[in-house]
CSV table of C-alpha atoms in Angstrom, one decimal:
chain,number,residue,atom,x,y,z
A,1,UNK,CA,16.2,18.6,123.2
A,2,UNK,CA,14.1,19.7,120.3
A,3,UNK,CA,16.4,22.0,119.0
A,4,UNK,CA,19.5,19.2,119.2
A,5,UNK,CA,17.3,16.7,117.0
A,6,UNK,CA,16.2,19.4,114.7
A,7,UNK,CA,19.6,20.0,113.0
A,8,UNK,CA,20.5,16.4,112.2
A,9,UNK,CA,16.8,15.8,111.1
A,10,UNK,CA,17.0,18.9,108.6
A,11,UNK,CA,20.4,17.9,107.6
A,12,UNK,CA,18.9,14.1,106.4
A,13,UNK,CA,16.1,15.9,105.0
A,14,UNK,CA,18.4,18.1,103.0
A,15,UNK,CA,20.5,15.0,101.9
A,16,UNK,CA,17.6,13.1,100.7
A,17,UNK,CA,16.6,16.1,98.8
A,18,UNK,CA,20.0,16.2,96.8
A,19,UNK,CA,20.3,12.6,96.5
A,20,UNK,CA,16.5,12.6,94.9
A,21,UNK,CA,17.7,15.4,92.5
A,22,UNK,CA,20.9,13.9,91.8
A,23,UNK,CA,19.1,10.5,91.0
A,24,UNK,CA,16.4,12.1,88.6
A,25,UNK,CA,19.3,14.1,86.8
A,26,UNK,CA,20.9,10.8,86.0
A,27,UNK,CA,17.7,9.5,85.1
A,28,UNK,CA,17.0,12.5,82.6
A,29,UNK,CA,20.8,11.9,81.3
A,30,UNK,CA,20.5,7.9,81.1
A,31,UNK,CA,17.0,8.8,78.9
A,32,UNK,CA,18.6,11.4,77.0
A,33,UNK,CA,21.0,8.9,76.1
A,34,UNK,CA,19.3,6.2,75.3
A,35,UNK,CA,17.2,8.7,73.1
A,36,UNK,CA,20.3,10.0,71.1
A,37,UNK,CA,21.5,6.2,70.5
A,38,UNK,CA,18.0,5.2,69.2
A,39,UNK,CA,17.9,8.2,66.9
A,40,UNK,CA,21.5,7.2,65.5
A,41,UNK,CA,19.9,3.8,65.1
A,42,UNK,CA,16.8,4.5,63.7
A,43,UNK,CA,18.6,6.9,60.8
A,44,UNK,CA,16.7,7.3,57.3
A,45,UNK,CA,16.1,4.4,55.4
A,46,UNK,CA,15.3,3.4,51.6
A,47,UNK,CA,12.7,1.0,50.5
A,48,UNK,CA,14.5,-1.5,48.0
A,49,UNK,CA,12.6,-4.0,46.0
A,50,UNK,CA,15.1,-7.1,46.3
A,51,UNK,CA,14.8,-10.7,44.9
A,52,UNK,CA,13.3,-11.4,48.3
A,53,UNK,CA,10.9,-8.6,48.5
A,54,UNK,CA,10.7,-5.0,49.9
A,55,UNK,CA,13.5,-4.5,52.3
A,56,UNK,CA,14.2,-1.3,54.2
A,57,UNK,CA,17.9,-0.2,53.8
A,58,UNK,CA,20.0,2.3,55.6
A,59,UNK,CA,20.3,5.8,53.4
A,60,UNK,CA,23.9,6.1,51.7
A,61,UNK,CA,25.7,3.2,53.9
A,62,UNK,CA,29.6,4.1,53.9
A,63,UNK,CA,31.0,0.5,53.8
A,64,UNK,CA,29.7,-1.6,51.2
A,65,UNK,CA,30.6,-5.0,50.1
A,66,UNK,CA,29.7,-6.2,46.7
A,67,UNK,CA,29.3,-9.8,45.2
A,68,UNK,CA,27.6,-8.8,42.1
A,69,UNK,CA,29.2,-7.4,39.3
A,70,UNK,CA,26.6,-5.8,37.4
A,71,UNK,CA,25.9,-3.7,41.1
A,72,UNK,CA,29.9,-2.6,41.1
A,73,UNK,CA,29.4,-1.9,37.3
A,74,UNK,CA,26.7,0.6,38.6
A,75,UNK,CA,28.2,1.9,41.9
A,76,UNK,CA,31.5,2.7,39.8
A,77,UNK,CA,29.6,4.7,37.0
A,78,UNK,CA,27.8,6.3,40.0
A,79,UNK,CA,31.0,6.8,41.8
A,80,UNK,CA,30.0,5.3,44.9
A,81,UNK,CA,33.0,3.8,46.7
A,82,UNK,CA,32.5,-0.1,48.1
A,83,UNK,CA,35.2,-1.2,50.8
A,84,UNK,CA,35.2,-4.9,49.6
A,85,UNK,CA,34.5,-7.4,46.6
A,86,UNK,CA,35.9,-10.7,45.2
A,87,UNK,CA,39.1,-9.3,43.4
A,88,UNK,CA,39.4,-12.3,40.7
A,89,UNK,CA,36.8,-11.2,38.2
A,90,UNK,CA,37.9,-10.7,34.9
A,91,UNK,CA,35.7,-7.7,33.9
A,92,UNK,CA,38.3,-5.1,32.0
A,93,UNK,CA,36.4,-2.0,33.1
A,94,UNK,CA,36.1,-3.0,36.8
A,95,UNK,CA,39.9,-3.6,37.5
A,96,UNK,CA,41.0,-0.6,38.6
A,97,UNK,CA,37.6,-0.3,41.0
A,98,UNK,CA,38.8,-4.1,42.3
A,99,UNK,CA,42.4,-3.1,43.0
A,100,UNK,CA,41.5,-0.7,45.6
A,101,UNK,CA,39.1,-2.6,47.5
A,102,UNK,CA,39.6,-5.5,50.1
A,103,UNK,CA,39.4,-8.9,49.1
A,104,UNK,CA,36.3,-11.0,50.6
A,105,UNK,CA,36.5,-14.3,48.9
A,106,UNK,CA,34.9,-15.3,45.9
A,107,UNK,CA,31.8,-14.9,44.4
A,108,UNK,CA,30.5,-18.6,45.5
A,109,UNK,CA,33.1,-18.6,48.7
A,110,UNK,CA,32.6,-15.4,50.3
A,111,UNK,CA,35.7,-15.0,53.2
A,112,UNK,CA,33.5,-14.4,56.2
A,113,UNK,CA,36.6,-13.7,58.6
A,114,UNK,CA,37.3,-10.7,55.9
A,115,UNK,CA,33.5,-9.8,56.1
A,116,UNK,CA,34.0,-9.7,60.0
A,117,UNK,CA,36.6,-7.6,60.3
A,118,UNK,CA,34.9,-5.3,57.9
A,119,UNK,CA,31.8,-4.9,59.7
A,120,UNK,CA,30.0,-3.6,56.2
A,121,UNK,CA,26.9,-1.3,56.8
A,122,UNK,CA,25.5,-3.1,53.6
A,123,UNK,CA,26.3,-6.6,51.8
A,124,UNK,CA,24.8,-6.9,48.3
A,125,UNK,CA,24.6,-10.2,46.4
A,126,UNK,CA,23.1,-11.8,43.6
A,127,UNK,CA,22.7,-15.2,42.0
A,128,UNK,CA,25.8,-16.8,42.1
A,129,UNK,CA,26.2,-15.9,46.1
A,130,UNK,CA,22.5,-16.1,46.7
A,131,UNK,CA,22.9,-19.3,48.4
A,132,UNK,CA,24.9,-18.0,51.4
A,133,UNK,CA,22.4,-15.3,52.1
A,134,UNK,CA,21.8,-16.5,55.5
A,135,UNK,CA,24.9,-16.5,56.4
A,136,UNK,CA,26.1,-13.1,55.3
A,137,UNK,CA,22.9,-11.6,56.7
A,138,UNK,CA,24.0,-12.9,60.0
A,139,UNK,CA,27.2,-10.5,59.7
A,140,UNK,CA,25.0,-7.4,58.3
A,141,UNK,CA,22.2,-6.0,56.1
A,142,UNK,CA,21.9,-8.2,53.0
A,143,UNK,CA,20.3,-7.5,49.9
A,144,UNK,CA,19.7,-10.0,47.1
A,145,UNK,CA,20.1,-8.2,43.9
A,146,UNK,CA,19.6,-11.2,41.5
A,147,UNK,CA,17.7,-10.5,38.7
A,148,UNK,CA,14.5,-12.4,36.9
A,149,UNK,CA,16.7,-13.7,33.9
A,150,UNK,CA,13.7,-12.7,31.5
A,151,UNK,CA,14.3,-8.8,31.1
A,152,UNK,CA,17.8,-8.0,31.6
A,153,UNK,CA,17.6,-4.4,30.6
A,154,UNK,CA,14.3,-3.9,32.4
A,155,UNK,CA,15.9,-5.4,35.3
A,156,UNK,CA,19.2,-3.4,35.0
A,157,UNK,CA,17.6,0.1,35.1
A,158,UNK,CA,15.6,-0.8,37.9
A,159,UNK,CA,18.4,-1.4,39.8
A,160,UNK,CA,20.0,1.5,38.7
A,161,UNK,CA,17.6,3.7,39.7
A,162,UNK,CA,17.6,1.8,43.2
A,163,UNK,CA,20.9,2.7,43.7
A,164,UNK,CA,20.5,6.2,42.6
A,165,UNK,CA,18.0,6.6,45.5
A,166,UNK,CA,19.7,4.5,48.0
A,167,UNK,CA,22.9,6.3,47.6
A,168,UNK,CA,21.8,9.9,47.0
A,169,UNK,CA,22.8,9.9,43.2
A,170,UNK,CA,19.4,10.2,41.9
A,171,UNK,CA,20.6,12.6,39.5
A,172,UNK,CA,23.4,10.7,37.9
A,173,UNK,CA,21.2,7.9,37.8
A,174,UNK,CA,18.6,9.4,35.8
A,175,UNK,CA,20.9,10.7,33.4
A,176,UNK,CA,22.2,6.9,32.7
A,177,UNK,CA,19.3,5.5,32.7
A,178,UNK,CA,17.8,8.1,29.6
A,179,UNK,CA,21.2,7.3,28.2
A,180,UNK,CA,20.8,3.3,28.0
A,181,UNK,CA,17.0,3.8,27.0
A,182,UNK,CA,18.0,6.4,24.1
A,183,UNK,CA,20.7,3.6,22.9
A,184,UNK,CA,18.1,1.1,23.2
A,185,UNK,CA,15.8,2.9,21.2
A,186,UNK,CA,18.7,3.5,18.7
A,187,UNK,CA,19.6,-0.2,18.5
A,188,UNK,CA,16.3,-1.7,17.9
A,189,UNK,CA,15.8,0.8,15.1
A,190,UNK,CA,19.2,-0.3,13.5
A,191,UNK,CA,18.3,-4.4,13.8
A,192,UNK,CA,15.0,-3.7,12.1
A,193,UNK,CA,14.8,-5.9,8.8
A,194,UNK,CA,18.0,-7.0,9.1
A,195,UNK,CA,17.3,-10.9,9.6
A,196,UNK,CA,17.5,-13.7,12.3
A,197,UNK,CA,20.2,-14.1,15.1
A,198,UNK,CA,21.4,-17.2,17.0
A,199,UNK,CA,22.8,-16.7,20.6
A,200,UNK,CA,25.9,-19.0,21.0
A,201,UNK,CA,28.0,-19.9,24.1
A,202,UNK,CA,31.1,-21.3,23.4
A,203,UNK,CA,33.3,-22.9,26.3
A,204,UNK,CA,36.0,-25.3,26.3
A,205,UNK,CA,35.0,-26.0,22.6
A,206,UNK,CA,31.7,-27.0,23.2
A,207,UNK,CA,28.9,-24.9,21.8
A,208,UNK,CA,25.6,-24.0,23.4
A,209,UNK,CA,22.1,-22.0,22.2
A,210,UNK,CA,20.4,-19.8,24.1
A,211,UNK,CA,16.7,-18.7,23.2
A,212,UNK,CA,14.5,-16.1,23.8
A,213,UNK,CA,13.5,-17.3,27.0
A,214,UNK,CA,17.0,-17.3,28.5
A,215,UNK,CA,19.2,-14.9,30.4
A,216,UNK,CA,20.6,-13.5,27.1
A,217,UNK,CA,17.2,-13.8,25.5
A,218,UNK,CA,17.0,-9.7,25.6
A,219,UNK,CA,18.7,-9.6,22.2
A,220,UNK,CA,15.8,-11.2,21.0
A,221,UNK,CA,13.1,-9.6,23.2
A,222,UNK,CA,14.1,-6.4,23.8
A,223,UNK,CA,16.7,-5.5,21.2
A,224,UNK,CA,14.3,-7.2,18.6
A,225,UNK,CA,16.2,-9.3,16.7
A,226,UNK,CA,14.2,-12.3,15.6
A,227,UNK,CA,15.2,-15.9,16.8
A,228,UNK,CA,16.8,-18.2,14.2
A,229,UNK,CA,15.6,-21.3,16.2
A,230,UNK,CA,12.3,-20.3,18.3
A,231,UNK,CA,12.3,-24.2,19.9
A,232,UNK,CA,15.1,-23.8,21.9
A,233,UNK,CA,13.9,-24.7,25.5
A,234,UNK,CA,14.4,-22.3,28.7
A,235,UNK,CA,17.5,-23.6,30.5
A,236,UNK,CA,20.2,-22.1,32.7
A,237,UNK,CA,23.3,-23.7,30.8
A,238,UNK,CA,21.3,-23.3,27.4
A,239,UNK,CA,20.9,-26.2,24.9
A,240,UNK,CA,24.0,-28.2,23.8
A,241,UNK,CA,24.3,-28.0,20.2
A,242,UNK,CA,26.7,-29.0,17.1
A,243,UNK,CA,28.0,-27.4,14.4
A,244,UNK,CA,26.0,-29.0,11.7
A,245,UNK,CA,23.5,-27.5,14.0
A,246,UNK,CA,24.8,-24.2,13.4
A,247,UNK,CA,24.8,-24.9,9.7
A,248,UNK,CA,21.4,-26.1,9.5
A,249,UNK,CA,19.6,-23.5,11.2
A,250,UNK,CA,21.5,-21.0,9.3
A,251,UNK,CA,21.0,-17.7,10.8
A,252,UNK,CA,21.7,-14.4,9.5
A,253,UNK,CA,24.0,-13.3,12.5
A,254,UNK,CA,25.4,-15.0,15.6
A,255,UNK,CA,26.1,-13.5,19.1
A,256,UNK,CA,28.8,-15.2,20.6
A,257,UNK,CA,29.8,-15.6,24.3
A,258,UNK,CA,33.2,-16.8,24.7
A,259,UNK,CA,32.8,-18.2,28.2
A,260,UNK,CA,36.4,-19.6,28.1
A,261,UNK,CA,38.2,-16.4,27.8
A,262,UNK,CA,35.5,-14.5,30.2
A,263,UNK,CA,36.6,-16.6,33.0
A,264,UNK,CA,40.2,-16.5,32.1
A,265,UNK,CA,40.6,-20.3,31.2
A,266,UNK,CA,43.3,-21.6,28.9
A,267,UNK,CA,41.9,-22.8,25.7
A,268,UNK,CA,41.0,-21.9,21.8
A,269,UNK,CA,39.3,-18.8,21.4
A,270,UNK,CA,35.3,-18.7,20.3
A,271,UNK,CA,36.5,-17.4,17.2
A,272,UNK,CA,39.3,-20.0,16.2
A,273,UNK,CA,36.3,-22.5,17.9
A,274,UNK,CA,33.8,-21.6,15.0
A,275,UNK,CA,36.2,-21.3,12.4
A,276,UNK,CA,35.2,-24.3,10.6
A,277,UNK,CA,33.8,-25.7,7.5
A,278,UNK,CA,30.4,-26.2,8.7
A,279,UNK,CA,30.0,-22.7,10.5
A,280,UNK,CA,31.6,-20.7,7.5
A,281,UNK,CA,28.9,-22.2,5.3
A,282,UNK,CA,26.2,-19.9,7.3
A,283,UNK,CA,25.1,-16.8,6.1
A,284,UNK,CA,26.2,-15.4,9.4
A,285,UNK,CA,29.5,-16.0,8.7
A,286,UNK,CA,29.9,-15.3,5.1
A,287,UNK,CA,28.5,-12.3,5.7
A,288,UNK,CA,30.9,-11.3,8.7
A,289,UNK,CA,27.7,-11.0,10.9
A,290,UNK,CA,29.1,-12.5,13.8
A,291,UNK,CA,29.2,-9.9,16.8
A,292,UNK,CA,31.1,-11.2,19.9
A,293,UNK,CA,29.2,-10.1,23.1
A,294,UNK,CA,31.7,-8.6,26.0
A,295,UNK,CA,32.6,-10.8,29.0
A,296,UNK,CA,30.7,-8.2,31.0
A,297,UNK,CA,27.5,-9.8,29.5
A,298,UNK,CA,28.3,-13.2,31.4
A,299,UNK,CA,29.8,-11.7,34.6
A,300,UNK,CA,27.9,-8.5,35.2
A,301,UNK,CA,25.0,-8.6,33.1
A,302,UNK,CA,22.6,-5.7,33.8
A,303,UNK,CA,25.2,-3.5,34.9
A,304,UNK,CA,25.4,0.1,33.5
A,305,UNK,CA,28.7,-0.7,31.1
A,306,UNK,CA,27.9,-3.8,30.0
A,307,UNK,CA,24.7,-2.6,28.7
A,308,UNK,CA,25.8,0.2,27.0
A,309,UNK,CA,29.1,-1.8,25.6
A,310,UNK,CA,26.9,-4.2,24.2
A,311,UNK,CA,24.3,-2.2,22.8
A,312,UNK,CA,27.0,-0.3,21.3
A,313,UNK,CA,28.4,-2.9,19.5
A,314,UNK,CA,25.4,-4.7,18.2
A,315,UNK,CA,24.0,-1.3,16.8
A,316,UNK,CA,27.4,-0.1,15.0
A,317,UNK,CA,27.4,-4.1,13.5
A,318,UNK,CA,24.0,-3.7,12.1
A,319,UNK,CA,24.3,-0.2,10.8
A,320,UNK,CA,26.9,-1.6,8.4
């Protein structure tokens, strides 16, 4: 009787042992899978200084969407591909890149459906898109790279360095950084002792003047052209001025941003608007000292190509 009970009991114990072993193996597999998943998620990150503080960003993300044209300028220069950007931005040297990306709305109104479909690993924005930060951050890691508005070249170079580190392009970023630093030094030397400057924006036939503390103030504070009018207040859209004002201030140099052309609106060119009896009396006009800044100075300020283009044009104009 005892013998007859022993066999079933032994089999039961064996079955329980096997079940326990299988369960342990299953738990090990589950733990291993969990560990692998955690390892995949916790990849290397790079600390980036953004407009909202330090942010840990996944290193070298492959699906990047950009709502900042200065950033697109930098990434194009570093040969970093992007999957999405607002396509209707009139910066000539960015058009070839913009033709290859997915359209994700405008700088002011992102297309949330398009973004959701793309599933970006990183979204980069700046001032014009900044009010949409919370909505975009809900779709993926979002960096706000708005500049301070006070140090265009300094902020631009810091941003370039950050992208070099983030996308493992530090060697390329350093070369571009050094090129711009050298060009800035040459431009500073070229403008020395050559007179005062006035920065004007022409928009739909109207004029605005910008001073040293404005977003275009880098011409005074960093390039070193003395301001013809030191009393212009800090204002995002400049100080509304007249043609008589230009005649009265009488700068040695005029730096002009043609906003109408930059955003693709119809209307007179800045050159046609300024070509009138009052402006023609200024020293700047008489001496042909009128420098037209690139459209990128308005739309992609602080980008690699924008800084190179405008510094090169200023240096060349003052060298004559």
